[in-house]
Amino acid sequence: MKDVHFRLVTGTDPELFEERLNHAVSELPEDVIIVDILFSTAHSGRVAEYSALIYYKEVEPWKD
């Protein structure tokens, strides 16, 4: 197993948050696996903030 990484994605607009999350996942290198994605929502008055913490690991290529 190689390095472990985290990437935090946030947004206050649900559609923008979804776009950012999709973009973050699509930018991950091919030699990684996503271990988990943790979601959270926080409210401040009438504004909701959406957050996702992407936990991923670098892996070595499969060898036959």
Tab-separated table of C-alpha atoms in Angstrom:
chain	number	residue	atom	x	y	z
A	1	MET	CA	0.000	0.000	0.000
A	2	LYS	CA	1.204	3.462	-0.839
A	3	ASP	CA	0.165	6.904	0.350
A	4	VAL	CA	-3.198	7.787	1.872
A	5	HIS	CA	-4.804	11.075	0.787
A	6	PHE	CA	-7.823	13.215	1.615
A	7	ARG	CA	-9.636	15.821	-0.448
A	8	LEU	CA	-12.252	18.177	0.990
A	9	VAL	CA	-15.053	19.497	-1.210
A	10	THR	CA	-17.506	22.153	0.044
A	11	GLY	CA	-20.295	24.324	-1.278
A	12	THR	CA	-23.430	26.186	-0.266
A	13	ASP	CA	-25.378	25.487	-3.457
A	14	PRO	CA	-26.364	21.810	-3.865
A	15	GLU	CA	-25.846	21.796	-7.645
A	16	LEU	CA	-22.453	23.507	-7.402
A	17	PHE	CA	-21.450	21.129	-4.616
A	18	GLU	CA	-22.386	18.154	-6.794
A	19	GLU	CA	-20.372	19.573	-9.713
A	20	ARG	CA	-17.353	20.121	-7.457
A	21	LEU	CA	-17.624	16.603	-6.054
A	22	ASN	CA	-17.890	15.052	-9.517
A	23	HIS	CA	-14.929	17.115	-10.701
A	24	ALA	CA	-12.800	16.138	-7.690
A	25	VAL	CA	-13.506	12.433	-8.224
A	26	SER	CA	-12.869	12.621	-11.978
A	27	GLU	CA	-9.493	14.322	-11.352
A	28	LEU	CA	-8.193	11.484	-9.181
A	29	PRO	CA	-5.293	9.576	-10.753
A	30	GLU	CA	-5.940	6.124	-12.194
A	31	ASP	CA	-3.716	4.466	-9.603
A	32	VAL	CA	-6.004	5.257	-6.645
A	33	ILE	CA	-9.047	3.674	-5.048
A	34	ILE	CA	-11.663	5.600	-3.112
A	35	VAL	CA	-11.889	4.124	0.364
A	36	ASP	CA	-14.731	6.281	1.649
A	37	ILE	CA	-16.572	9.545	1.134
A	38	LEU	CA	-17.890	11.191	4.285
A	39	PHE	CA	-20.717	13.727	3.944
A	40	SER	CA	-21.760	16.512	6.280
A	41	THR	CA	-24.268	19.346	6.223
A	42	ALA	CA	-24.049	22.410	8.474
A	43	HIS	CA	-26.604	25.192	8.781
A	44	SER	CA	-25.922	28.830	9.574
A	45	GLY	CA	-29.164	30.745	9.543
A	46	ARG	CA	-30.816	30.022	6.207
A	47	VAL	CA	-27.615	28.898	4.513
A	48	ALA	CA	-26.629	25.235	4.372
A	49	GLU	CA	-23.033	24.227	3.715
A	50	TYR	CA	-22.430	20.816	2.189
A	51	SER	CA	-19.102	19.071	2.707
A	52	ALA	CA	-17.555	15.841	1.521
A	53	LEU	CA	-14.251	14.371	2.612
A	54	ILE	CA	-12.866	11.975	0.028
A	55	TYR	CA	-10.493	9.392	1.472
A	56	TYR	CA	-8.412	7.585	-1.143
A	57	LYS	CA	-5.263	5.475	-1.388
A	58	GLU	CA	-2.646	5.001	-4.043
A	59	VAL	CA	-2.353	1.371	-5.118
A	60	GLU	CA	0.078	-0.608	-7.193
A	61	PRO	CA	-1.062	-2.057	-10.533
A	62	TRP	CA	-2.455	-5.587	-10.576
A	63	LYS	CA	0.144	-8.134	-11.707
A	64	ASP	CA	-0.741	-11.518	-13.190
